[in-house]
Short mmCIF file of C-alpha atoms and ligand atoms in Angstrom, two decimals:
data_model
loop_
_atom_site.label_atom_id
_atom_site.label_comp_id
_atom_site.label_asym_id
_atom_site.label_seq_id
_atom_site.Cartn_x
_atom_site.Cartn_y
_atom_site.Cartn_z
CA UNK A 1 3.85 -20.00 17.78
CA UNK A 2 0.76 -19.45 19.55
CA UNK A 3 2.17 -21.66 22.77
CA UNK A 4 5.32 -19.25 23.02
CA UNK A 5 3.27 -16.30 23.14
CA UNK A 6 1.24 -17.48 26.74
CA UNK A 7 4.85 -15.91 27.64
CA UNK A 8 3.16 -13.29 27.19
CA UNK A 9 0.63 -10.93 30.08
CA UNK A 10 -2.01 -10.26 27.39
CA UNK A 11 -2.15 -10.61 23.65
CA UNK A 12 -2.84 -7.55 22.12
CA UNK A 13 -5.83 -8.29 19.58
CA UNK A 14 -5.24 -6.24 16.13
CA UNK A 15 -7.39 -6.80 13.00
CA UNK A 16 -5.92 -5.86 9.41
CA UNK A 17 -8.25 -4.09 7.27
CA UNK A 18 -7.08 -5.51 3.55
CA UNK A 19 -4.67 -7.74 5.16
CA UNK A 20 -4.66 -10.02 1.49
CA UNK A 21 -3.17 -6.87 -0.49
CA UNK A 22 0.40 -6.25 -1.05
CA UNK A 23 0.86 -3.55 1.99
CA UNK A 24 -1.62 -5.43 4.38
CA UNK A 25 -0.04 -8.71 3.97
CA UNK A 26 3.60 -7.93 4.21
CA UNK A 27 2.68 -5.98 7.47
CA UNK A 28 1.33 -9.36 8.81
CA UNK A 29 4.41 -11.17 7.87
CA UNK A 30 6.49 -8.80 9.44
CA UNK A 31 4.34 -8.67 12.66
CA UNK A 32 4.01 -12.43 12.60
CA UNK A 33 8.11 -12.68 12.55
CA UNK A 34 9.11 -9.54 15.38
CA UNK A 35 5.65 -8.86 16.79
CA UNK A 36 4.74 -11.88 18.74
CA UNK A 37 2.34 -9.94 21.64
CA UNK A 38 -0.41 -9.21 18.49
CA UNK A 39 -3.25 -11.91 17.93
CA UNK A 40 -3.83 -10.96 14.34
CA UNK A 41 -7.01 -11.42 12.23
CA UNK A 42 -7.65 -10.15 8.77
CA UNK A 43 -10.56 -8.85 7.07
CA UNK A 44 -10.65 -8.98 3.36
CA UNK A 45 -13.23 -9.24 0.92
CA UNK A 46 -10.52 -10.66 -1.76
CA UNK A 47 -11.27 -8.40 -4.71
CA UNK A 48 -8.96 -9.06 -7.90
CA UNK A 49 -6.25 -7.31 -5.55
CA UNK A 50 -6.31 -10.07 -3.10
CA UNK A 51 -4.57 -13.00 -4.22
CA UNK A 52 -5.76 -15.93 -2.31
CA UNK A 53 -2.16 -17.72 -2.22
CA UNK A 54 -0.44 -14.55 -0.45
CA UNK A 55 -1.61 -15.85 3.14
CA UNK A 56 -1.26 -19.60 2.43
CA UNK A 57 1.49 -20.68 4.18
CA UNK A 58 0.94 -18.41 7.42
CA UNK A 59 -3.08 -19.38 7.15
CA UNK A 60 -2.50 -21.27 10.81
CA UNK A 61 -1.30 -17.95 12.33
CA UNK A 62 -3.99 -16.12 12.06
CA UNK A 63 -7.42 -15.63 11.74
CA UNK A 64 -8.75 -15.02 8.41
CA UNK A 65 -12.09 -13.02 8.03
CA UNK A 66 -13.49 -13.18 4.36
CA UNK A 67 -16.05 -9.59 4.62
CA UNK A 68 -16.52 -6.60 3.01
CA UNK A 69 -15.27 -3.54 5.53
CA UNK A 70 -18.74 -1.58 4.43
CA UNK A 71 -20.07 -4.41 5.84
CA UNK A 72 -21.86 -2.82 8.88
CA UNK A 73 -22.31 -5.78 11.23
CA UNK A 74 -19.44 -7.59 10.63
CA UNK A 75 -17.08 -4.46 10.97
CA UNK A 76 -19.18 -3.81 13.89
CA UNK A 77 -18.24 -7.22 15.91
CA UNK A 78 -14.86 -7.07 14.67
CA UNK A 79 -13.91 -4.26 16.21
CA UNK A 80 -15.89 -4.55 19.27
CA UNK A 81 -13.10 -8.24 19.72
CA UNK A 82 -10.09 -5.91 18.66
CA UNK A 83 -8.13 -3.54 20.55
CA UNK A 84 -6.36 -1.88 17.72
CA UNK A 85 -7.59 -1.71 13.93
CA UNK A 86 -4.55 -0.97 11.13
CA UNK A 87 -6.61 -0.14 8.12
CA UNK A 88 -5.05 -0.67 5.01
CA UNK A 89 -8.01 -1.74 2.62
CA UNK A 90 -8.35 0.17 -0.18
CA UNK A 91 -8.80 0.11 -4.54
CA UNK A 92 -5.39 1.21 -4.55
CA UNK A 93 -4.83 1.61 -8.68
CA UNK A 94 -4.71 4.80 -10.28
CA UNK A 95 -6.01 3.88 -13.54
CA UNK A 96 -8.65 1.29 -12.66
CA UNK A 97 -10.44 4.38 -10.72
CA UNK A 98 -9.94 6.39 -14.08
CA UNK A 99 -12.43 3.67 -15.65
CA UNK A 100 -15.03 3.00 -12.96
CA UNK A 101 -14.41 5.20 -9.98
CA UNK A 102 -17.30 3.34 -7.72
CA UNK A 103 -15.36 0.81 -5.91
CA UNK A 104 -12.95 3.65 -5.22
CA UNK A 105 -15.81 5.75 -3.18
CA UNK A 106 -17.53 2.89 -1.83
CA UNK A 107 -14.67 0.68 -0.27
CA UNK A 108 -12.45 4.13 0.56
CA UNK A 109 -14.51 6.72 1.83
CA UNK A 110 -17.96 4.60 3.06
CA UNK A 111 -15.80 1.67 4.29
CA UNK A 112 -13.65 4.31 6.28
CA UNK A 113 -16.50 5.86 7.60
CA UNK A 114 -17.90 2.25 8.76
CA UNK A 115 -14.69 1.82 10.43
CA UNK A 116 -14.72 5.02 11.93
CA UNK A 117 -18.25 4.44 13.37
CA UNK A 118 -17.28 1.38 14.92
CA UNK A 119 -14.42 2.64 16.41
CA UNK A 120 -15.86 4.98 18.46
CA UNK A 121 -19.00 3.16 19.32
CA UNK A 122 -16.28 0.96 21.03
CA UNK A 123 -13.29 3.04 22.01
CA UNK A 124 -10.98 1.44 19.83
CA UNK A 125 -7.18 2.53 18.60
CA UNK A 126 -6.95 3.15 14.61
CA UNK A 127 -4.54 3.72 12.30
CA UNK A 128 -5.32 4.84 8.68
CA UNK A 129 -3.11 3.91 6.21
CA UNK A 130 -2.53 6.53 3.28
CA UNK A 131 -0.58 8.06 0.88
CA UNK A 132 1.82 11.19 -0.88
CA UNK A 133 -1.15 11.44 -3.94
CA UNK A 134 -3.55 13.25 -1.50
CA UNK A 135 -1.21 16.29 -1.35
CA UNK A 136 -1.17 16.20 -5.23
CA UNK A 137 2.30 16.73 -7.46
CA UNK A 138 5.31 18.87 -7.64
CA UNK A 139 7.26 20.13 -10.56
CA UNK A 140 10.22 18.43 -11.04
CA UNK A 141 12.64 21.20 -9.73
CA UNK A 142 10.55 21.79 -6.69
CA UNK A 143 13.08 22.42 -3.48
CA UNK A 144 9.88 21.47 -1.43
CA UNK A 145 8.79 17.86 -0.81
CA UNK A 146 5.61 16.68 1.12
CA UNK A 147 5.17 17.02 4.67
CA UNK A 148 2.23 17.00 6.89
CA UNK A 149 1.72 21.06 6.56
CA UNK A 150 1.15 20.60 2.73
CA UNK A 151 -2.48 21.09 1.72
CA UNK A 152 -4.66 18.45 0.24
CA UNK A 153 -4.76 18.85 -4.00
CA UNK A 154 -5.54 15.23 -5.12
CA UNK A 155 -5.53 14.78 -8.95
CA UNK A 156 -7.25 10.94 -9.57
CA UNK A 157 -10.62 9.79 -8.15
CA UNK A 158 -8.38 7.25 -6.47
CA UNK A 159 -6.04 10.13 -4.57
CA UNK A 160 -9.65 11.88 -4.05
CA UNK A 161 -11.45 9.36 -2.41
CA UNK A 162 -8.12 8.59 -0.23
CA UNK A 163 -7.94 12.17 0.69
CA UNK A 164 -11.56 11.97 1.85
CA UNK A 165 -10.93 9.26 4.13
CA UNK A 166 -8.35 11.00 5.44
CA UNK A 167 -10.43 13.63 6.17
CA UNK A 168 -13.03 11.74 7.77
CA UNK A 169 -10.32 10.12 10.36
CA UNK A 170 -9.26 13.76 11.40
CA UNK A 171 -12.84 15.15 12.09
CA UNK A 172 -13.37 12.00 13.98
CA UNK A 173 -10.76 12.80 16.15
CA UNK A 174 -11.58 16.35 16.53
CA UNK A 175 -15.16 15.88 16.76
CA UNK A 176 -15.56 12.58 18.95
CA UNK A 177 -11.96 12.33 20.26
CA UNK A 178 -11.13 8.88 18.74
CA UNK A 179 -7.97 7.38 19.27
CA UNK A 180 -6.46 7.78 15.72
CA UNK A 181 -3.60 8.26 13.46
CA UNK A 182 -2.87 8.57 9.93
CA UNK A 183 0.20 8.05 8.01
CA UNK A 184 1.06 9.21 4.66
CA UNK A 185 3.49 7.10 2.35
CA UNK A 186 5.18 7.11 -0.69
CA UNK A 187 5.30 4.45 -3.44
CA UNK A 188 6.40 0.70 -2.30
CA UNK A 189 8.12 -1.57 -3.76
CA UNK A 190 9.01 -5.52 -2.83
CA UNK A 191 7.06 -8.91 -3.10
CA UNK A 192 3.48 -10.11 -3.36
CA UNK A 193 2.87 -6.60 -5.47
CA UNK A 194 -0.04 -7.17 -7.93
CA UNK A 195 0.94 -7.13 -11.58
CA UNK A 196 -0.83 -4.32 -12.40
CA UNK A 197 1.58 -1.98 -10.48
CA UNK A 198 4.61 -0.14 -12.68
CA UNK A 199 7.78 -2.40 -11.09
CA UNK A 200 5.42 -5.89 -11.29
CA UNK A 201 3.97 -4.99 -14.57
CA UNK A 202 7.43 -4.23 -15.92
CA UNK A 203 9.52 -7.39 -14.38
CA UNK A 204 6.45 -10.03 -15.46
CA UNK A 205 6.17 -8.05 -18.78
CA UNK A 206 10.56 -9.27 -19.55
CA UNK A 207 9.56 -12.64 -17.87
CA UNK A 208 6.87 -13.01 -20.56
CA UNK A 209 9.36 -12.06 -23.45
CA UNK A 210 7.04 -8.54 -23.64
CA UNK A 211 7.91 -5.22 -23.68
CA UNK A 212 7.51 -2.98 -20.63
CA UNK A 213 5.12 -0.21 -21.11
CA UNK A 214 5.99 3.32 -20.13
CA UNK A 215 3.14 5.88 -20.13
CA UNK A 216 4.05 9.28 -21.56
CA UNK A 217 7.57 10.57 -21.38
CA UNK A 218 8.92 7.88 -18.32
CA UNK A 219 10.12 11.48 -16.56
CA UNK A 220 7.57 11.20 -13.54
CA UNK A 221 9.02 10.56 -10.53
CA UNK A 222 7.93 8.51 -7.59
CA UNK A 223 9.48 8.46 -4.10
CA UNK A 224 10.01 4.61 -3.22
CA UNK A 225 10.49 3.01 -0.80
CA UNK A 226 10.88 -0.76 0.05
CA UNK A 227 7.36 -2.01 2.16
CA UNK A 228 9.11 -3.28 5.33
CA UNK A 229 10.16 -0.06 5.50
CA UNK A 230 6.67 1.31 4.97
CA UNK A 231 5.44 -1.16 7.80
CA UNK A 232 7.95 -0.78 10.23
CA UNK A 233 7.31 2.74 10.42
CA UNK A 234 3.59 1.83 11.06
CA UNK A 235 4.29 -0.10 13.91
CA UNK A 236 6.36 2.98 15.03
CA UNK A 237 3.74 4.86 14.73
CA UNK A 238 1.57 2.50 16.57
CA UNK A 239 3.66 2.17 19.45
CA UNK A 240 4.57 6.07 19.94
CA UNK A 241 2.96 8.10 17.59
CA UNK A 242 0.79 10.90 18.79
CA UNK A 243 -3.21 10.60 18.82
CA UNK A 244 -4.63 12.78 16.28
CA UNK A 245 -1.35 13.32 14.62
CA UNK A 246 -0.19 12.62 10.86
CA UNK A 247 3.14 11.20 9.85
CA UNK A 248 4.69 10.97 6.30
CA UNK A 249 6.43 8.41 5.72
CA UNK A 250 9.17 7.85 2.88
CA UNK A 251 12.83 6.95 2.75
CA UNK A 252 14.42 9.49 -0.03
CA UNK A 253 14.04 7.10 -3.16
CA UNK A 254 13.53 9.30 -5.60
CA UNK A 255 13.51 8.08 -9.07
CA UNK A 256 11.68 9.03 -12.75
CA UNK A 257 10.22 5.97 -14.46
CA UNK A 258 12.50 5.86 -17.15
CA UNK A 259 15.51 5.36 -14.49
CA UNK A 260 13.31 2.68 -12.81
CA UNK A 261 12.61 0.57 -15.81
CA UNK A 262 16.60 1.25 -17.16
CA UNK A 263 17.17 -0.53 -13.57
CA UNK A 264 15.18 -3.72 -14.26
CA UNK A 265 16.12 -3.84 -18.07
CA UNK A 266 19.93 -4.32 -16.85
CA UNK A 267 19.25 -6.40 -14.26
CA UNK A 268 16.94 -8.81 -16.44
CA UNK A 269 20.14 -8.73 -19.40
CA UNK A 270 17.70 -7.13 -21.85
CA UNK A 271 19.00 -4.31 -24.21
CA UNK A 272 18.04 -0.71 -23.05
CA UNK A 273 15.97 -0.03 -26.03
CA UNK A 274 14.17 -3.18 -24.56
CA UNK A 275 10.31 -1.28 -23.92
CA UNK A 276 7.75 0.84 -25.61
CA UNK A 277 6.32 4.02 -24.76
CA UNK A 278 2.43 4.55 -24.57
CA UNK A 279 -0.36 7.39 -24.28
CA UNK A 280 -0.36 8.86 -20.91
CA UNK A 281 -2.27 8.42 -18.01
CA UNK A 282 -5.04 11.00 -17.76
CA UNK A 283 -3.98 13.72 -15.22
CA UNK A 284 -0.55 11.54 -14.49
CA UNK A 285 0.93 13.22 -11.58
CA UNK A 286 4.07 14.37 -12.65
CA UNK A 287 6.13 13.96 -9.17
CA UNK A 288 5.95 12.70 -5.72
CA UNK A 289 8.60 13.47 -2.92
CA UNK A 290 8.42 12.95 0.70
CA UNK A 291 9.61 15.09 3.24
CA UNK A 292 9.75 12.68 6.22
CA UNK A 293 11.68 14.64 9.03
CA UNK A 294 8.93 14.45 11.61
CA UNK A 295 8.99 10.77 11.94
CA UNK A 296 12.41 10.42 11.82
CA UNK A 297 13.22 13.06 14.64
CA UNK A 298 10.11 12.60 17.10
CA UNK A 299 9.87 8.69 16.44
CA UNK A 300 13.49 8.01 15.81
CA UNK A 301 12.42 5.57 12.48
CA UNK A 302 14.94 4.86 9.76
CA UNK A 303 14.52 2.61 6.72
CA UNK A 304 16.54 -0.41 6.86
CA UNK A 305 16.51 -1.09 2.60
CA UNK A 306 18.64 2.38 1.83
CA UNK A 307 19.82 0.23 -1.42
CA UNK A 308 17.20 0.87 -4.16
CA UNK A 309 18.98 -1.17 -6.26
CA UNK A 310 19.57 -4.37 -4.06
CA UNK A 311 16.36 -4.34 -3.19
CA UNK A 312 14.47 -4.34 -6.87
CA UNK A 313 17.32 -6.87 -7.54
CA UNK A 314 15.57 -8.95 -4.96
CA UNK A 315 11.87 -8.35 -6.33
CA UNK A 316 12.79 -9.37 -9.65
CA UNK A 317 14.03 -12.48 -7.95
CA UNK A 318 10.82 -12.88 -5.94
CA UNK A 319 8.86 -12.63 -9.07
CA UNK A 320 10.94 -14.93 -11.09
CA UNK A 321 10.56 -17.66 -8.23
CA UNK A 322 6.84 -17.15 -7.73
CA UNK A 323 5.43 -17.31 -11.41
CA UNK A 324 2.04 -19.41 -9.91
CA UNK A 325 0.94 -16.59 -7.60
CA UNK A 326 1.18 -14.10 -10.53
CA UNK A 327 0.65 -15.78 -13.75
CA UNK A 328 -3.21 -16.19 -13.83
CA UNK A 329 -3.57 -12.31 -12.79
CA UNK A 330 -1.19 -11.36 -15.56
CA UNK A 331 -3.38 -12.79 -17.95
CA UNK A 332 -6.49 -10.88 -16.80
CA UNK A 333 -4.60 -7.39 -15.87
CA UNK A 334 -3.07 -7.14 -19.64
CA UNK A 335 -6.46 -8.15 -21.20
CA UNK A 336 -7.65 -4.90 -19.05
CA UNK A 337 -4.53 -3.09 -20.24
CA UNK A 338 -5.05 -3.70 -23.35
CA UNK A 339 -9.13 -2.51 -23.28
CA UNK A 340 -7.55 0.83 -22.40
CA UNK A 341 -3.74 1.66 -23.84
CA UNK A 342 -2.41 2.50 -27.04
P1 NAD B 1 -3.79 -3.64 -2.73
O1 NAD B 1 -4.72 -3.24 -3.82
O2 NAD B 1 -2.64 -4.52 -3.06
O3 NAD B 1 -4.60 -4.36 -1.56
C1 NAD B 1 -5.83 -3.92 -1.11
C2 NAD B 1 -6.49 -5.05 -0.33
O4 NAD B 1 -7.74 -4.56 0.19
C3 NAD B 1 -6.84 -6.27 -1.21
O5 NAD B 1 -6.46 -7.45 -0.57
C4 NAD B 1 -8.37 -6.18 -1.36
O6 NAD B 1 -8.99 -7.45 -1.54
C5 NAD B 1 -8.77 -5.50 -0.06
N1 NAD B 1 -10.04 -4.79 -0.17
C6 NAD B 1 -10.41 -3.90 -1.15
N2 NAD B 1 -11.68 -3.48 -0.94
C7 NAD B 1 -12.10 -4.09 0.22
C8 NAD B 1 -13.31 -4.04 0.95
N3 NAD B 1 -14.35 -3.30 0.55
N4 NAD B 1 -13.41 -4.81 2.07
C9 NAD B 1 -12.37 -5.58 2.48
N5 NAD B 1 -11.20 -5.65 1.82
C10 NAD B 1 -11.06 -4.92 0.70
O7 NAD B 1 -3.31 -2.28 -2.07
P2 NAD B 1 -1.91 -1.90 -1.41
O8 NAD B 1 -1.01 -1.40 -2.45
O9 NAD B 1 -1.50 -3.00 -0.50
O10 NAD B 1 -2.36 -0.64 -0.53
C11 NAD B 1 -2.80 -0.80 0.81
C12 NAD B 1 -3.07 0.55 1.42
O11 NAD B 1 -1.89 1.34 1.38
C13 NAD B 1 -4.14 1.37 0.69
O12 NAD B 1 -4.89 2.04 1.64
C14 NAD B 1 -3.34 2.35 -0.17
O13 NAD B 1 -4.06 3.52 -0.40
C15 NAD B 1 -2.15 2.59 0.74
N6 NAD B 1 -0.90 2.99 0.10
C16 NAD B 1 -0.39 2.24 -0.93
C17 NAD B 1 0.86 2.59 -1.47
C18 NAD B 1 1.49 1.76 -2.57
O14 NAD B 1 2.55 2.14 -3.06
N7 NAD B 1 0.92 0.64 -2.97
C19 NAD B 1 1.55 3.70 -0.97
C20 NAD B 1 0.97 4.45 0.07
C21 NAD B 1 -0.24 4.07 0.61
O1 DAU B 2 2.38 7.29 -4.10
C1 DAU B 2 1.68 6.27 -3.48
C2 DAU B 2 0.80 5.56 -4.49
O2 DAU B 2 1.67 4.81 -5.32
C3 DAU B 2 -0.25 4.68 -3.85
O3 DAU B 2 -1.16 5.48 -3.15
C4 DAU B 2 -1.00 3.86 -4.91
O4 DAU B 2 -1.88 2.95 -4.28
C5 DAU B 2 0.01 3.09 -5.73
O5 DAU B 2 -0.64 2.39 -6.77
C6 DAU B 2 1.05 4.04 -6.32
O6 DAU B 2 0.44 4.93 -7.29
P1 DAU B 2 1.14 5.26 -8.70
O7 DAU B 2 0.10 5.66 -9.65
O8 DAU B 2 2.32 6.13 -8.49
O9 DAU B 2 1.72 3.78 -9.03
P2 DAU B 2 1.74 2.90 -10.38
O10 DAU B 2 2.52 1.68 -10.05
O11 DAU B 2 0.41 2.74 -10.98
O12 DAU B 2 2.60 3.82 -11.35
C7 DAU B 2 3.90 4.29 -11.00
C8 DAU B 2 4.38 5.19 -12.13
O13 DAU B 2 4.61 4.40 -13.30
C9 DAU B 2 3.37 6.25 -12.55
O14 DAU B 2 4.06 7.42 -12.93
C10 DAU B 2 2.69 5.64 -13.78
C11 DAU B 2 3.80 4.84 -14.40
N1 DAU B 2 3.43 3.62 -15.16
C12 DAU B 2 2.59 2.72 -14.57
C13 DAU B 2 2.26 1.56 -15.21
C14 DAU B 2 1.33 0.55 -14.59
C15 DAU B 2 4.00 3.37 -16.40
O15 DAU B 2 4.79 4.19 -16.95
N2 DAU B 2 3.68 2.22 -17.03
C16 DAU B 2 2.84 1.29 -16.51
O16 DAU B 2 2.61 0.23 -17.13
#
């Protein structure tokens, strides 16, 4: 691989903040596979979230960095050798910051701001991954979706401290005129999701003969959308996107819970009645719907997966085929479950 690339004037050096995770390492894949001018190295600190097998077989590809991105002199050195940073390390899980909300403000907003630092001490390009649940929820019969003019209401410390380090990024452009931009997605779906997540919880959940778990009444709605999808518009982004702008990103999937898990129940052959429901999250969001007209018009980015159901079809697959990278984290996710659900 790396032999093909001296085609190649320069290599363009980009490190992946949380590169490990589910987002960070399917955008590596997909760079590795259609992005061959990137040198990529990843910095991860491998909390529960980062499974150690997700990078195995692509290991020789890049450059793995085991750190911690509030790290100051490692993040410091690694972006001085980058040119561009995609930062995607996060605590991602809504109900894990409901517990202990630390690791939420410590790796979200002071990590951020470490990033930003070090980005303009050395004139680097950013891009700051984020998401719908800073602009809060909508009522189910809301006409409006998200877009980029919708104010900031986030309900969970998680959504909080991801609004704040959004918020950070845009008075770092305005005040110091870094090179930055900031996209806002939806929910993804597709492989190497942790188990904790609603689709991986419920497919594992039938592949261990247990019953999926719906919190509340299953009518919240999330907007998904498959995470190539996600990524490619990234790299879109990347490549055209306007400094100091923000770009929502979703593809128009739609769907309550209860429709979700109905999906996965068919596909697996178990009965409908197959699942339980249980209390509520506190402060659940109720629904999440991207309005994503500026990317598509001034960037020209479409999803390729516009067949929600072919593609969960193909994450249950991935998860039935792939019980060793999930199995031992099932074991400790439902043990925290269980701490906290009724
Ligand atoms: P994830 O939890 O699967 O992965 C996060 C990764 O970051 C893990 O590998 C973890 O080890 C690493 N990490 C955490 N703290 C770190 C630290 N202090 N230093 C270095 N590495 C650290 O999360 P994900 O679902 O892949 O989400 C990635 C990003 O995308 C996050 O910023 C999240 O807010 C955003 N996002 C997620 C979704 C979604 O549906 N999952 C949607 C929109 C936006
Ligand atoms: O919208 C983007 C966000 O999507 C990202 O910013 C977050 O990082 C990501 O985790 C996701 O947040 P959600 O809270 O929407 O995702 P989660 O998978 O936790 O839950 C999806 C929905 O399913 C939500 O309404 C809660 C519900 N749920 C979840 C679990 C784990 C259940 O009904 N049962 C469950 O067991």
């Amino acid at each position: 691989m790396r032999i093909e690339l001296s085609y190649y004037r320069y290599m363009i050096r980009m490190l992946v903040t949380g590169g490990l995770g589910f987002i960070g390492s399917n955008f590596v894949r997909l760079t590795l596979k259609e992005r061959p001018e990137y040198e990529i190295t990843v910095i991860d600190n491998m909390t529960y979230a980062g499974n150690p097998r997700t990078l195995d077989d692509i290991k020789d590809s890049i450059t793995f960095v085991k750190a911690d991105i509030t790290d100051l002199e490692i993040i410091e050195k690694l972006v001085q050798d980058n040119d561009i940073i995609v930062h995607f390390a996060a605590e991602s899980h809504n109900d894990n910051s409901l517990e202990d909300a630390w690791p939420f403000i410590n790796t979200n907003i002071i990590g951020t701001f470490r990033i930003l630092e070090a980005v303009k001490k050395y004139e680097k390009r950013l891009h700051h991954i984020s998401t719908d649940e800073v602009y809060g929820d909508l009522e189910l019969d809301d006409p409006n979706k998200f877009s980029e003019k919708t104010p900031y209401n986030p309900s969970s410390p998680y959504s909080s401290t991801k609004a704040s380090s959004d918020l950070l990024v845009r008075a770092w452009v305005r005040s110091f005129g870094i090179k930055a931009t900031i996209s806002n997605c939806s929910n993804n779906y597709g492989p190497y999701q942790h188990v904790e997540k609603f689709i991986p919880r419920q497919i594992t959940n039938i592949l261990n003969n247990e019953k999926p778990k719906l919190y509340g009444s299953g009518e919240n709605v999330r907007d998904w959308i498959h995470v190539d999808d996600h990524n490619s518009a990234v790299h879109l982004i990347i490549d055209k996107g306007k400094i100091g702008e923000t770009y929502m990103i979703g593809a128009n999937g739609e769907k309550s819970n209860k429709e979700v898990l109905s999906l996965i129940l068919s596909f697996m052959n178990k009965k409908p009645g197959f699942y339980e429901h249980i209390n509520d999250r506190k402060g659940h969001d109720l629904r999440y719907a991207i309005d994503a007209t500026k990317l598509r018009t001034d960037l020209g980015w479409a999803p390729r997966y516009t067949n929600f159901e072919e593609g969960l079809k193909d994450t249950i697959s991935w998860y039935e085929n792939n019980r060793v990278w999930w199995e031992e984290d099932k074991k400790t996710t439902e043990i925290r479950y269980s701490k906290i659900e009724k």
